[in-house]
Amino acid sequence: MDRRAYPSDRACLIVACVDSMVAIVVAMAKDPPRATRPHIPGYGIPHAPEGMLPWGEVERALGGAPRYWIATTDDAGAPHVIQQWGAFIDGSLYFEGGSDTRWARNLARDPRIAASVEAEGLAIMIEGRVEWLTPHPTLANAIIASYATKPYGYTPDPKHWVGDRLVAIRPVKAFAWRFEDFNTTATRFRFA
């Protein structure tokens, strides 16, 4: 497990596991990612940057999403997709769940992951790698506050995040577009 210290200007948790609970974070870089057009032949995606989505709009949609989908692969290379409740805070997407779940076991073996959401008229897909980390009380309180705005009827308990069970998904790239004008808004984001 990676126990490197991260600069205080990045969203990071000192994470842990109690009662087999796991927290996952999709940690976005502080600086906005570089936006370009995705290569999707035959769909009329223009080469010009006009109409591309700003990263701030994508972040707002991630923050307002009621649920997220994560995809991992098992040891035979088969995909595994599951819905997760979560909180998007300061450029990071947080999840929790049992450490003995299939997705957690998959991530322990292979750190590649994808996360997807449909929110505010946007389709958003993130691809990256996980880093297992150890949380911070201020961030734990922010996660709890975010959950309170969601339709879950559930309040996470920070004691379930004790023991190096927080996972930071470091995005490599993301894709997003508005459903109503896919062709003109399709945007690829690359993270430094």
Coordinates of C-alpha atoms in Angstrom, one line a residue:
M1 CA 0.0 0.0 0.0
D2 CA 1.2 3.5 -0.9
R3 CA 1.6 5.6 2.2
R4 CA 3.2 8.6 0.6
A5 CA 2.4 12.0 2.0
Y6 CA 0.5 14.4 -0.3
P7 CA 0.6 18.2 -0.4
S8 CA -2.1 19.8 1.8
D9 CA -3.6 21.5 -1.3
R10 CA -4.7 18.1 -2.7
A11 CA -7.7 16.2 -1.4
C12 CA -6.3 13.3 0.5
L13 CA -7.5 11.1 3.3
I14 CA -5.6 9.2 5.8
V15 CA -7.8 6.1 5.5
A16 CA -8.5 3.1 7.4
C17 CA -10.7 0.0 7.7
V18 CA -12.9 -0.9 10.6
D19 CA -15.6 -3.5 10.5
S20 CA -14.6 -4.4 6.9
M21 CA -15.7 -1.0 5.5
V22 CA -13.7 0.6 2.7
A23 CA -13.7 4.2 1.5
I24 CA -12.6 5.1 -2.0
V25 CA -11.6 8.5 -3.3
V26 CA -11.3 9.6 -6.9
A27 CA -8.8 12.4 -6.3
M28 CA -8.7 15.0 -9.0
A29 CA -5.6 17.1 -9.6
K30 CA -5.7 20.6 -8.2
D31 CA -5.1 22.2 -11.6
P32 CA -7.8 21.6 -14.2
P33 CA -7.1 18.9 -16.7
R34 CA -6.2 19.6 -20.3
A35 CA -9.3 19.5 -22.5
T36 CA -9.3 18.2 -26.1
R37 CA -11.7 16.5 -28.5
P38 CA -12.1 12.7 -28.2
H39 CA -11.4 10.6 -31.2
I40 CA -14.8 9.0 -32.0
P41 CA -14.9 8.3 -35.8
G42 CA -18.2 8.6 -37.6
Y43 CA -20.0 10.6 -34.9
G44 CA -19.4 14.1 -36.3
I45 CA -17.2 15.3 -33.5
P46 CA -15.6 18.6 -34.7
H47 CA -11.9 19.2 -34.3
A48 CA -12.3 22.8 -33.2
P49 CA -12.5 23.5 -29.4
E50 CA -15.7 25.6 -29.6
G51 CA -18.4 24.0 -27.6
M52 CA -16.2 21.7 -25.4
L53 CA -17.3 21.4 -21.8
P54 CA -15.4 23.4 -19.1
W55 CA -14.0 21.2 -16.3
G56 CA -15.9 23.2 -13.7
E57 CA -19.3 22.2 -15.2
V58 CA -18.2 18.5 -15.1
E59 CA -17.1 18.9 -11.4
R60 CA -20.5 20.5 -10.5
A61 CA -22.3 17.6 -12.1
L62 CA -20.1 15.1 -10.3
G63 CA -20.9 16.8 -7.0
G64 CA -24.7 16.7 -7.6
A65 CA -24.9 13.1 -8.7
P66 CA -26.9 10.8 -6.4
R67 CA -25.0 7.7 -7.4
Y68 CA -21.9 6.6 -9.3
W69 CA -20.8 3.4 -11.2
I70 CA -17.4 1.9 -10.8
A71 CA -15.8 -0.7 -13.0
T72 CA -13.0 -3.1 -12.1
T73 CA -11.6 -6.3 -13.6
D74 CA -11.3 -9.7 -11.9
D75 CA -8.2 -11.9 -12.1
A76 CA -9.4 -13.5 -15.3
G77 CA -9.8 -10.1 -16.9
A78 CA -13.6 -10.1 -16.7
P79 CA -15.3 -6.7 -16.0
H80 CA -17.2 -6.0 -12.8
V81 CA -19.5 -3.0 -12.6
I82 CA -21.3 -1.9 -9.5
Q83 CA -23.3 1.2 -8.3
Q84 CA -21.9 3.1 -5.4
W85 CA -23.2 5.9 -3.3
G86 CA -20.6 8.7 -2.9
A87 CA -19.6 12.3 -2.4
F88 CA -17.7 14.5 -4.7
I89 CA -15.7 17.1 -2.7
D90 CA -13.0 19.5 -3.8
G91 CA -12.1 17.5 -6.9
S92 CA -12.4 14.1 -5.3
L93 CA -15.1 11.4 -5.4
Y94 CA -15.4 9.3 -2.3
F95 CA -17.0 5.8 -1.9
E96 CA -17.2 3.3 0.9
G97 CA -18.0 -0.4 1.1
G98 CA -16.8 -3.7 2.4
S99 CA -13.2 -4.7 2.0
D100 CA -14.3 -8.3 1.1
T101 CA -16.5 -7.1 -1.8
R102 CA -15.6 -8.2 -5.3
W103 CA -14.7 -4.7 -6.4
A104 CA -12.4 -4.1 -3.4
R105 CA -10.7 -7.5 -4.0
N106 CA -10.3 -6.6 -7.7
L107 CA -8.7 -3.2 -6.8
A108 CA -6.3 -4.8 -4.3
R109 CA -5.0 -7.0 -7.2
D110 CA -5.3 -4.5 -10.1
P111 CA -5.4 -0.8 -9.4
R112 CA -7.0 0.2 -12.7
I113 CA -10.6 1.5 -12.4
A114 CA -13.2 3.5 -14.2
A115 CA -16.0 5.6 -12.7
S116 CA -19.1 6.8 -14.5
V117 CA -22.1 9.0 -13.7
E118 CA -25.1 10.6 -15.5
A119 CA -25.9 13.9 -13.9
E120 CA -27.3 17.3 -14.9
G121 CA -27.7 16.2 -18.5
L122 CA -24.1 15.1 -18.7
A123 CA -22.5 11.7 -19.3
I124 CA -19.1 11.6 -17.4
M125 CA -16.6 8.7 -17.5
I126 CA -13.3 8.7 -15.6
E127 CA -10.4 6.3 -16.0
G128 CA -7.5 6.0 -13.6
R129 CA -5.5 4.0 -11.1
V130 CA -6.1 3.6 -7.4
E131 CA -3.7 4.4 -4.5
W132 CA -4.6 3.0 -1.1
L133 CA -4.2 5.7 1.5
T134 CA -4.6 6.4 5.2
P135 CA -8.3 10.1 6.5
H136 CA -8.4 13.4 7.8
P137 CA -11.2 14.5 10.2
T138 CA -12.1 17.6 8.2
L139 CA -12.5 15.7 5.1
A140 CA -14.5 13.0 6.9
N141 CA -17.0 15.7 8.1
A142 CA -17.2 17.1 4.5
I143 CA -18.1 13.6 3.2
I144 CA -20.8 13.2 5.9
A145 CA -22.2 16.6 5.0
S146 CA -22.3 15.7 1.3
Y147 CA -24.1 12.4 2.0
A148 CA -26.7 14.4 3.9
T149 CA -27.6 16.2 0.6
K150 CA -28.2 13.0 -1.2
P151 CA -31.4 10.8 -1.3
Y152 CA -29.8 7.9 0.5
G153 CA -31.2 8.3 4.0
Y154 CA -27.7 7.1 5.1
T155 CA -25.0 8.8 7.2
P156 CA -21.5 7.3 6.9
D157 CA -19.6 6.6 10.0
P158 CA -15.9 7.7 9.9
K159 CA -14.8 4.9 12.3
H160 CA -15.5 2.6 9.3
W161 CA -12.7 4.4 7.5
V162 CA -9.9 3.5 9.9
G163 CA -7.0 1.3 8.7
D164 CA -5.5 2.1 5.3
R165 CA -8.7 1.3 3.4
L166 CA -9.3 4.6 1.6
V167 CA -8.5 4.3 -2.1
A168 CA -7.6 7.3 -4.2
I169 CA -8.4 7.0 -7.9
R170 CA -5.8 9.1 -9.7
P171 CA -7.5 10.0 -13.0
V172 CA -5.6 9.6 -16.1
K173 CA -8.4 10.8 -18.4
A174 CA -12.1 11.6 -18.4
F175 CA -14.7 12.0 -21.0
A176 CA -17.9 14.1 -20.8
W177 CA -20.7 15.4 -23.0
R178 CA -24.2 16.8 -22.8
F179 CA -26.8 14.4 -24.0
E180 CA -28.7 17.0 -25.9
D181 CA -25.7 18.1 -28.0
F182 CA -23.3 15.2 -27.9
N183 CA -21.5 16.1 -31.1
T184 CA -20.6 19.6 -30.2
T185 CA -19.8 19.1 -26.5
A186 CA -17.9 15.8 -26.5
T187 CA -14.7 16.6 -24.5
R188 CA -11.7 14.5 -23.3
F189 CA -9.8 15.6 -20.2
R190 CA -6.2 14.5 -19.6
F191 CA -4.7 14.9 -16.1
A192 CA -1.1 15.8 -15.4

